[in-house]
PDB file of C-alpha atoms in Angstrom:
ATOM      1  CA  MET A   1      35.527 -20.001  -5.751  1.00  0.00           C
ATOM      2  CA  ARG A   2      32.092 -18.483  -6.292  1.00  0.00           C
ATOM      3  CA  LYS A   3      31.925 -17.108  -2.753  1.00  0.00           C
ATOM      4  CA  ALA A   4      35.393 -15.581  -3.097  1.00  0.00           C
ATOM      5  CA  LEU A   5      34.419 -13.919  -6.373  1.00  0.00           C
ATOM      6  CA  ALA A   6      31.203 -12.593  -4.851  1.00  0.00           C
ATOM      7  CA  LEU A   7      33.118 -11.146  -1.890  1.00  0.00           C
ATOM      8  CA  GLN A   8      35.584  -9.412  -4.221  1.00  0.00           C
ATOM      9  CA  VAL A   9      32.767  -7.893  -6.271  1.00  0.00           C
ATOM     10  CA  THR A  10      30.979  -6.811  -3.095  1.00  0.00           C
ATOM     11  CA  ALA A  11      34.112  -5.106  -1.764  1.00  0.00           C
ATOM     12  CA  LEU A  12      34.632  -3.278  -5.069  1.00  0.00           C
ATOM     13  CA  CYS A  13      31.026  -2.091  -5.091  1.00  0.00           C
ATOM     14  CA  LEU A  14      31.224  -0.821  -1.516  1.00  0.00           C
ATOM     15  CA  LEU A  15      34.438   1.085  -2.229  1.00  0.00           C
ATOM     16  CA  SER A  16      32.885   2.703  -5.292  1.00  0.00           C
ATOM     17  CA  LEU A  17      29.734   3.598  -3.379  1.00  0.00           C
ATOM     18  CA  ALA A  18      31.761   5.172  -0.560  1.00  0.00           C
ATOM     19  CA  TRP A  19      33.769   7.205  -3.069  1.00  0.00           C
ATOM     20  CA  GLY A  20      30.626   8.404  -4.800  1.00  0.00           C
ATOM     21  CA  CYS A  21      29.035   9.472  -1.524  1.00  0.00           C
ATOM     22  CA  THR A  22      31.923  11.800  -0.707  1.00  0.00           C
ATOM     23  CA  GLY A  23      30.827  14.277  -3.368  1.00  0.00           C
ATOM     24  CA  ALA A  24      28.292  16.962  -2.545  1.00  0.00           C
ATOM     25  CA  ARG A  25      24.865  16.564  -4.083  1.00  0.00           C
ATOM     26  CA  THR A  26      22.499  19.384  -4.982  1.00  0.00           C
ATOM     27  CA  LEU A  27      18.812  18.762  -4.446  1.00  0.00           C
ATOM     28  CA  PRO A  28      16.574  19.308  -7.492  1.00  0.00           C
ATOM     29  CA  HIS A  29      14.344  22.368  -7.633  1.00  0.00           C
ATOM     30  CA  ARG A  30      11.176  22.016  -5.629  1.00  0.00           C
ATOM     31  CA  ALA A  31       8.431  20.674  -7.855  1.00  0.00           C
ATOM     32  CA  LYS A  32       5.759  22.936  -6.395  1.00  0.00           C
ATOM     33  CA  GLU A  33       7.707  26.087  -7.238  1.00  0.00           C
ATOM     34  CA  LEU A  34       8.282  24.778 -10.726  1.00  0.00           C
ATOM     35  CA  ALA A  35       4.612  23.985 -11.281  1.00  0.00           C
ATOM     36  CA  LEU A  36       3.526  27.389 -10.026  1.00  0.00           C
ATOM     37  CA  SER A  37       5.952  29.151 -12.357  1.00  0.00           C
ATOM     38  CA  ARG A  38       4.361  27.697 -15.503  1.00  0.00           C
ATOM     39  CA  ASP A  39       0.998  28.158 -17.133  1.00  0.00           C
ATOM     40  CA  GLY A  40      -0.943  25.463 -18.981  1.00  0.00           C
ATOM     41  CA  ALA A  41       1.137  25.928 -22.126  1.00  0.00           C
ATOM     42  CA  GLY A  42       4.416  25.499 -20.278  1.00  0.00           C
ATOM     43  CA  ARG A  43       5.335  29.202 -20.294  1.00  0.00           C
ATOM     44  CA  ALA A  44       6.815  31.070 -17.330  1.00  0.00           C
ATOM     45  CA  LEU A  45       4.333  33.237 -15.421  1.00  0.00           C
ATOM     46  CA  GLY A  46       4.872  36.786 -14.156  1.00  0.00           C
ATOM     47  CA  GLY A  47       6.963  37.254 -11.005  1.00  0.00           C
ATOM     48  CA  SER A  48       4.420  38.554  -8.462  1.00  0.00           C
ATOM     49  CA  ALA A  49       1.541  36.277  -9.498  1.00  0.00           C
ATOM     50  CA  ALA A  50       3.583  33.085  -9.414  1.00  0.00           C
ATOM     51  CA  ALA A  51       5.369  33.987  -6.219  1.00  0.00           C
ATOM     52  CA  GLY A  52       2.080  34.565  -4.425  1.00  0.00           C
ATOM     53  CA  GLY A  53       2.777  38.193  -3.474  1.00  0.00           C
ATOM     54  CA  SER A  54       3.754  41.596  -4.723  1.00  0.00           C
ATOM     55  CA  GLY A  55       6.336  44.252  -4.063  1.00  0.00           C
ATOM     56  CA  SER A  56      10.082  44.463  -4.431  1.00  0.00           C
ATOM     57  CA  ASP A  57      10.704  41.633  -1.954  1.00  0.00           C
ATOM     58  CA  SER A  58       8.904  39.062  -4.103  1.00  0.00           C
ATOM     59  CA  LYS A  59      11.270  36.800  -5.973  1.00  0.00           C
ATOM     60  CA  PRO A  60      10.563  35.923  -9.595  1.00  0.00           C
ATOM     61  CA  PRO A  61       9.320  32.368 -10.209  1.00  0.00           C
ATOM     62  CA  LEU A  62      11.935  29.656 -10.343  1.00  0.00           C
ATOM     63  CA  LEU A  63      12.065  29.265 -14.104  1.00  0.00           C
ATOM     64  CA  LYS A  64      12.091  33.018 -14.694  1.00  0.00           C
ATOM     65  CA  ARG A  65      15.294  33.256 -12.691  1.00  0.00           C
ATOM     66  CA  HIS A  66      16.881  30.861 -15.180  1.00  0.00           C
ATOM     67  CA  HIS A  67      15.098  30.756 -18.525  1.00  0.00           C
ATOM     68  CA  SER A  68      11.837  32.634 -18.929  1.00  0.00           C
ATOM     69  CA  GLN A  69      11.593  31.407 -22.522  1.00  0.00           C
ATOM     70  CA  PRO A  70      12.336  27.919 -23.862  1.00  0.00           C
ATOM     71  CA  ILE A  71      15.886  27.602 -25.134  1.00  0.00           C
ATOM     72  CA  GLN A  72      16.042  26.648 -28.789  1.00  0.00           C
ATOM     73  CA  PHE A  73      19.213  25.202 -30.258  1.00  0.00           C
ATOM     74  CA  ASN A  74      19.853  24.315 -33.865  1.00  0.00           C
ATOM     75  CA  ASN A  75      23.368  23.801 -35.173  1.00  0.00           C
ATOM     76  CA  GLY A  76      22.177  23.679 -38.797  1.00  0.00           C
ATOM     77  CA  SER A  77      24.407  20.700 -39.558  1.00  0.00           C
ATOM     78  CA  ASP A  78      22.012  17.813 -39.000  1.00  0.00           C
ATOM     79  CA  LEU A  79      19.521  16.470 -41.520  1.00  0.00           C
ATOM     80  CA  GLY A  80      17.133  15.889 -38.617  1.00  0.00           C
ATOM     81  CA  ASN A  81      17.137  19.611 -37.707  1.00  0.00           C
ATOM     82  CA  LEU A  82      18.716  19.060 -34.300  1.00  0.00           C
ATOM     83  CA  THR A  83      16.986  21.206 -31.676  1.00  0.00           C
ATOM     84  CA  PHE A  84      16.768  21.507 -27.888  1.00  0.00           C
ATOM     85  CA  ASP A  85      13.555  22.408 -26.082  1.00  0.00           C
ATOM     86  CA  TYR A  86      13.895  23.342 -22.405  1.00  0.00           C
ATOM     87  CA  TYR A  87      10.424  22.281 -21.286  1.00  0.00           C
ATOM     88  CA  GLN A  88      10.519  19.032 -23.206  1.00  0.00           C
ATOM     89  CA  ALA A  89      13.824  18.278 -21.486  1.00  0.00           C
ATOM     90  CA  LEU A  90      12.137  18.960 -18.124  1.00  0.00           C
ATOM     91  CA  ASP A  91       9.357  16.517 -18.993  1.00  0.00           C
ATOM     92  CA  ILE A  92      11.934  13.862 -19.858  1.00  0.00           C
ATOM     93  CA  TYR A  93      13.808  14.535 -16.613  1.00  0.00           C
ATOM     94  CA  TYR A  94      10.709  14.194 -14.427  1.00  0.00           C
ATOM     95  CA  PHE A  95       9.573  11.002 -16.146  1.00  0.00           C
ATOM     96  CA  ALA A  96      13.072   9.562 -15.648  1.00  0.00           C
ATOM     97  CA  THR A  97      13.057  10.371 -11.920  1.00  0.00           C
ATOM     98  CA  ALA A  98       9.554   8.908 -11.503  1.00  0.00           C
ATOM     99  CA  ALA A  99      10.991   5.483 -12.361  1.00  0.00           C
ATOM    100  CA  TYR A 100      12.744   5.438  -8.966  1.00  0.00           C
ATOM    101  CA  CYS A 101       9.366   4.986  -7.231  1.00  0.00           C
ATOM    102  CA  THR A 102       8.039   1.524  -6.432  1.00  0.00           C
ATOM    103  CA  ALA A 103       5.901  -0.284  -8.975  1.00  0.00           C
ATOM    104  CA  SER A 104       2.750   0.053  -6.851  1.00  0.00           C
ATOM    105  CA  ASN A 105       3.370   3.774  -6.337  1.00  0.00           C
ATOM    106  CA  ILE A 106       3.844   4.292 -10.067  1.00  0.00           C
ATOM    107  CA  ASP A 107       0.685   2.342 -10.890  1.00  0.00           C
ATOM    108  CA  ALA A 108      -1.309   4.540  -8.495  1.00  0.00           C
ATOM    109  CA  TRP A 109       0.310   7.792  -9.760  1.00  0.00           C
ATOM    110  CA  ASP A 110      -1.350   9.759  -6.987  1.00  0.00           C
ATOM    111  CA  SER A 111       1.506  11.073  -4.847  1.00  0.00           C
ATOM    112  CA  GLY A 112       4.861  12.807  -4.967  1.00  0.00           C
ATOM    113  CA  ARG A 113       6.432  15.050  -7.557  1.00  0.00           C
ATOM    114  CA  LYS A 114       5.314  12.932 -10.509  1.00  0.00           C
ATOM    115  CA  ALA A 115       1.625  13.482  -9.675  1.00  0.00           C
ATOM    116  CA  LEU A 116       2.224  17.205  -9.137  1.00  0.00           C
ATOM    117  CA  ILE A 117       4.120  17.813 -12.379  1.00  0.00           C
ATOM    118  CA  HIS A 118       2.190  15.373 -14.602  1.00  0.00           C
ATOM    119  CA  PRO A 119      -1.198  14.781 -12.940  1.00  0.00           C
ATOM    120  CA  ASP A 120      -3.167  13.828 -16.052  1.00  0.00           C
ATOM    121  CA  VAL A 121      -1.519  10.704 -17.408  1.00  0.00           C
ATOM    122  CA  GLU A 122      -3.320   7.623 -18.689  1.00  0.00           C
ATOM    123  CA  ALA A 123      -2.773   3.876 -19.048  1.00  0.00           C
ATOM    124  CA  VAL A 124       0.064   3.722 -16.501  1.00  0.00           C
ATOM    125  CA  VAL A 125       1.677   0.296 -16.152  1.00  0.00           C
ATOM    126  CA  ALA A 126       4.808  -0.478 -14.109  1.00  0.00           C
ATOM    127  CA  TYR A 127       6.716  -3.738 -14.440  1.00  0.00           C
ATOM    128  CA  ASN A 128       9.505  -4.972 -12.189  1.00  0.00           C
ATOM    129  CA  THR A 129      11.488  -8.188 -11.885  1.00  0.00           C
ATOM    130  CA  THR A 130      15.003  -9.331 -10.948  1.00  0.00           C
ATOM    131  CA  VAL A 131      18.030 -10.281 -13.034  1.00  0.00           C
ATOM    132  CA  PRO A 132      19.978 -13.355 -11.821  1.00  0.00           C
ATOM    133  CA  LEU A 133      23.719 -12.626 -11.739  1.00  0.00           C
ATOM    134  CA  LEU A 134      26.921 -14.455 -10.751  1.00  0.00           C
ATOM    135  CA  TRP A 135      25.441 -17.956 -10.979  1.00  0.00           C
ATOM    136  CA  ASN A 136      22.345 -16.778  -9.073  1.00  0.00           C
ATOM    137  CA  ILE A 137      24.427 -15.618  -6.113  1.00  0.00           C
ATOM    138  CA  GLU A 138      23.061 -12.092  -6.556  1.00  0.00           C
ATOM    139  CA  LYS A 139      19.877 -10.683  -8.111  1.00  0.00           C
ATOM    140  CA  ALA A 140      19.473  -7.165  -9.493  1.00  0.00           C
ATOM    141  CA  PRO A 141      16.036  -5.472  -9.324  1.00  0.00           C
ATOM    142  CA  VAL A 142      14.983  -3.803 -12.593  1.00  0.00           C
ATOM    143  CA  LEU A 143      11.876  -1.768 -13.357  1.00  0.00           C
ATOM    144  CA  PHE A 144      10.259   0.259 -16.099  1.00  0.00           C
ATOM    145  CA  PHE A 145       6.923   1.971 -16.575  1.00  0.00           C
ATOM    146  CA  ILE A 146       4.954   3.038 -19.594  1.00  0.00           C
ATOM    147  CA  LEU A 147       2.111   5.542 -19.886  1.00  0.00           C
ATOM    148  CA  TYR A 148       0.286   7.893 -22.210  1.00  0.00           C
ATOM    149  CA  TYR A 149       0.684  11.641 -21.665  1.00  0.00           C
ATOM    150  CA  PRO A 150      -2.310  13.293 -23.406  1.00  0.00           C
ATOM    151  CA  LYS A 151      -1.075  16.874 -22.991  1.00  0.00           C
ATOM    152  CA  ASN A 152       1.735  16.221 -25.485  1.00  0.00           C
ATOM    153  CA  ASP A 153       0.138  13.189 -27.174  1.00  0.00           C
ATOM    154  CA  THR A 154       3.166  11.119 -26.157  1.00  0.00           C
ATOM    155  CA  ILE A 155       3.784   7.529 -25.092  1.00  0.00           C
ATOM    156  CA  VAL A 156       6.496   7.485 -22.414  1.00  0.00           C
ATOM    157  CA  LEU A 157       8.700   4.489 -21.612  1.00  0.00           C
ATOM    158  CA  SER A 158      10.962   5.092 -18.599  1.00  0.00           C
ATOM    159  CA  PHE A 159      13.542   2.778 -16.993  1.00  0.00           C
ATOM    160  CA  GLN A 160      14.670   2.801 -13.369  1.00  0.00           C
ATOM    161  CA  GLY A 161      18.356   3.404 -12.665  1.00  0.00           C
ATOM    162  CA  THR A 162      20.736   1.909 -10.140  1.00  0.00           C
ATOM    163  CA  GLN A 163      19.287   1.651  -6.635  1.00  0.00           C
ATOM    164  CA  GLY A 164      21.933   2.835  -4.192  1.00  0.00           C
ATOM    165  CA  ASP A 165      20.945   0.263  -1.573  1.00  0.00           C
ATOM    166  CA  SER A 166      20.784  -2.669  -3.997  1.00  0.00           C
ATOM    167  CA  MET A 167      23.944  -4.764  -4.151  1.00  0.00           C
ATOM    168  CA  GLY A 168      22.529  -6.566  -7.175  1.00  0.00           C
ATOM    169  CA  ASP A 169      22.305  -3.331  -9.161  1.00  0.00           C
ATOM    170  CA  TRP A 170      25.921  -2.472  -8.327  1.00  0.00           C
ATOM    171  CA  VAL A 171      27.052  -5.937  -9.418  1.00  0.00           C
ATOM    172  CA  ASP A 172      25.085  -5.467 -12.647  1.00  0.00           C
ATOM    173  CA  ASP A 173      26.782  -2.105 -13.273  1.00  0.00           C
ATOM    174  CA  PHE A 174      30.262  -3.574 -12.690  1.00  0.00           C
ATOM    175  CA  MET A 175      29.877  -6.464 -15.141  1.00  0.00           C
ATOM    176  CA  PHE A 176      32.167  -4.742 -17.633  1.00  0.00           C
ATOM    177  CA  ALA A 177      32.753  -7.660 -20.027  1.00  0.00           C
ATOM    178  CA  MET A 178      31.461  -6.872 -23.500  1.00  0.00           C
ATOM    179  CA  GLY A 179      29.448  -9.411 -25.467  1.00  0.00           C
ATOM    180  CA  THR A 180      27.492  -9.597 -28.693  1.00  0.00           C
ATOM    181  CA  PRO A 181      23.699  -9.114 -28.706  1.00  0.00           C
ATOM    182  CA  PRO A 182      21.793 -12.428 -28.456  1.00  0.00           C
ATOM    183  CA  ASP A 183      20.331 -13.724 -31.705  1.00  0.00           C
ATOM    184  CA  THR A 184      16.887 -13.720 -30.068  1.00  0.00           C
ATOM    185  CA  TRP A 185      16.931  -9.915 -30.053  1.00  0.00           C
ATOM    186  CA  GLY A 186      16.727  -9.856 -33.833  1.00  0.00           C
ATOM    187  CA  TRP A 187      19.348  -7.139 -34.180  1.00  0.00           C
ATOM    188  CA  PRO A 188      21.367  -6.839 -37.416  1.00  0.00           C
ATOM    189  CA  SER A 189      24.643  -8.715 -37.260  1.00  0.00           C
ATOM    190  CA  GLY A 190      28.006  -6.993 -37.128  1.00  0.00           C
ATOM    191  CA  GLU A 191      28.680  -8.206 -40.646  1.00  0.00           C
ATOM    192  CA  ASP A 192      25.484  -6.576 -41.919  1.00  0.00           C
ATOM    193  CA  LEU A 193      26.467  -3.250 -40.350  1.00  0.00           C
ATOM    194  CA  ASP A 194      30.185  -3.547 -41.055  1.00  0.00           C
ATOM    195  CA  VAL A 195      30.832  -2.858 -37.376  1.00  0.00           C
ATOM    196  CA  ASP A 196      31.658  -5.016 -34.362  1.00  0.00           C
ATOM    197  CA  LEU A 197      28.612  -4.812 -32.062  1.00  0.00           C
ATOM    198  CA  ARG A 198      29.350  -5.143 -28.336  1.00  0.00           C
ATOM    199  CA  ILE A 199      27.148  -4.547 -25.256  1.00  0.00           C
ATOM    200  CA  GLU A 200      28.172  -4.544 -21.605  1.00  0.00           C
ATOM    201  CA  ASP A 201      27.086  -7.899 -20.134  1.00  0.00           C
ATOM    202  CA  GLY A 202      25.270  -6.418 -17.129  1.00  0.00           C
ATOM    203  CA  PHE A 203      23.160  -4.128 -19.323  1.00  0.00           C
ATOM    204  CA  ALA A 204      22.451  -6.958 -21.756  1.00  0.00           C
ATOM    205  CA  TYR A 205      21.258  -9.294 -18.988  1.00  0.00           C
ATOM    206  CA  ALA A 206      18.958  -6.601 -17.588  1.00  0.00           C
ATOM    207  CA  TRP A 207      17.474  -5.701 -20.972  1.00  0.00           C
ATOM    208  CA  ASP A 208      16.957  -9.375 -21.817  1.00  0.00           C
ATOM    209  CA  GLU A 209      14.743  -9.701 -18.724  1.00  0.00           C
ATOM    210  CA  LEU A 210      12.634  -6.660 -19.672  1.00  0.00           C
ATOM    211  CA  ARG A 211      12.488  -6.570 -23.456  1.00  0.00           C
ATOM    212  CA  ASP A 212       9.468  -8.818 -24.060  1.00  0.00           C
ATOM    213  CA  GLN A 213       7.275  -6.981 -21.555  1.00  0.00           C
ATOM    214  CA  ALA A 214       8.505  -3.582 -22.758  1.00  0.00           C
ATOM    215  CA  PHE A 215       7.800  -4.485 -26.387  1.00  0.00           C
ATOM    216  CA  ASN A 216       4.335  -5.902 -25.708  1.00  0.00           C
ATOM    217  CA  LEU A 217       3.190  -2.981 -23.535  1.00  0.00           C
ATOM    218  CA  THR A 218       4.615  -0.420 -25.967  1.00  0.00           C
ATOM    219  CA  THR A 219       2.953  -1.913 -29.052  1.00  0.00           C
ATOM    220  CA  THR A 220      -0.360  -2.134 -27.167  1.00  0.00           C
ATOM    221  CA  LEU A 221      -0.262   1.590 -26.387  1.00  0.00           C
ATOM    222  CA  MET A 222       0.831   2.399 -29.946  1.00  0.00           C
ATOM    223  CA  ASP A 223      -2.233   0.561 -31.244  1.00  0.00           C
ATOM    224  CA  THR A 224      -4.429   2.471 -28.780  1.00  0.00           C
ATOM    225  CA  TYR A 225      -2.883   5.871 -29.594  1.00  0.00           C
ATOM    226  CA  PRO A 226      -1.689   5.526 -33.208  1.00  0.00           C
ATOM    227  CA  SER A 227      -0.869   9.226 -33.670  1.00  0.00           C
ATOM    228  CA  ALA A 228       1.145   9.565 -30.462  1.00  0.00           C
ATOM    229  CA  LYS A 229       4.832  10.437 -30.326  1.00  0.00           C
ATOM    230  CA  TYR A 230       7.182   8.062 -28.512  1.00  0.00           C
ATOM    231  CA  MET A 231       9.622   8.998 -25.746  1.00  0.00           C
ATOM    232  CA  VAL A 232      12.165   6.661 -24.083  1.00  0.00           C
ATOM    233  CA  THR A 233      14.108   7.813 -21.035  1.00  0.00           C
ATOM    234  CA  GLY A 234      16.026   6.628 -17.991  1.00  0.00           C
ATOM    235  CA  HIS A 235      18.862   7.610 -15.687  1.00  0.00           C
ATOM    236  CA  SER A 236      22.083   5.725 -14.878  1.00  0.00           C
ATOM    237  CA  LEU A 237      21.405   2.020 -15.473  1.00  0.00           C
ATOM    238  CA  GLY A 238      18.021   3.139 -16.771  1.00  0.00           C
ATOM    239  CA  GLY A 239      19.741   5.277 -19.398  1.00  0.00           C
ATOM    240  CA  ALA A 240      21.624   2.227 -20.673  1.00  0.00           C
ATOM    241  CA  LEU A 241      18.387   0.255 -20.882  1.00  0.00           C
ATOM    242  CA  ALA A 242      16.638   3.146 -22.641  1.00  0.00           C
ATOM    243  CA  SER A 243      19.380   3.201 -25.291  1.00  0.00           C
ATOM    244  CA  LEU A 244      18.921  -0.542 -25.878  1.00  0.00           C
ATOM    245  CA  ALA A 245      15.142  -0.136 -26.114  1.00  0.00           C
TER     246      ALA A 245
END
């Protein structure tokens, strides 16, 4: 029975993966171009200087071709003064993508786009483990890292998303059944909130494996940098875990 169920889940995951791979994917902008197009304050530089040349054939820097100034958005209808900052969004994006590196690579923080875009980070710690699923037939790898970014005085907590070559992650994503948060999480009950709280089982299992380490590492950095802001991010499965954090 268990083997049959595992085979059915595996077949479903493979079909979904094949369907997803049929779509065209656009590579992200090259990190080096992006870094060269910004000064220390995050502003776009002039076209010829950033492009490394002069004359009419020189293209403007990457960001200048899109948004030479940060986009500000405020709909005026939110008590929290809802705004959008382009460069802050870029920071969040790059920290989210960095979570797809291995734990040892993240701990070193000395290679790849993450080191180019954010070279001066401190107190980097990566943590990874596995989530047992389907009566321990399958295990899903999960990872997060936390660091301090002195340039913006920010503590960053970032969760890794679904690994395309990990069957365990796909099984985790397809565990659609909705359950209530465990009492050990200390969340308010549905009765307290007058709402029926439900979380997808796969996301709940993954967060349950990470929450103690994430909490302990986060509070340690908050004690070390008491004035720092706090940023939580992640993509795909990592986005679900970030929302639970």
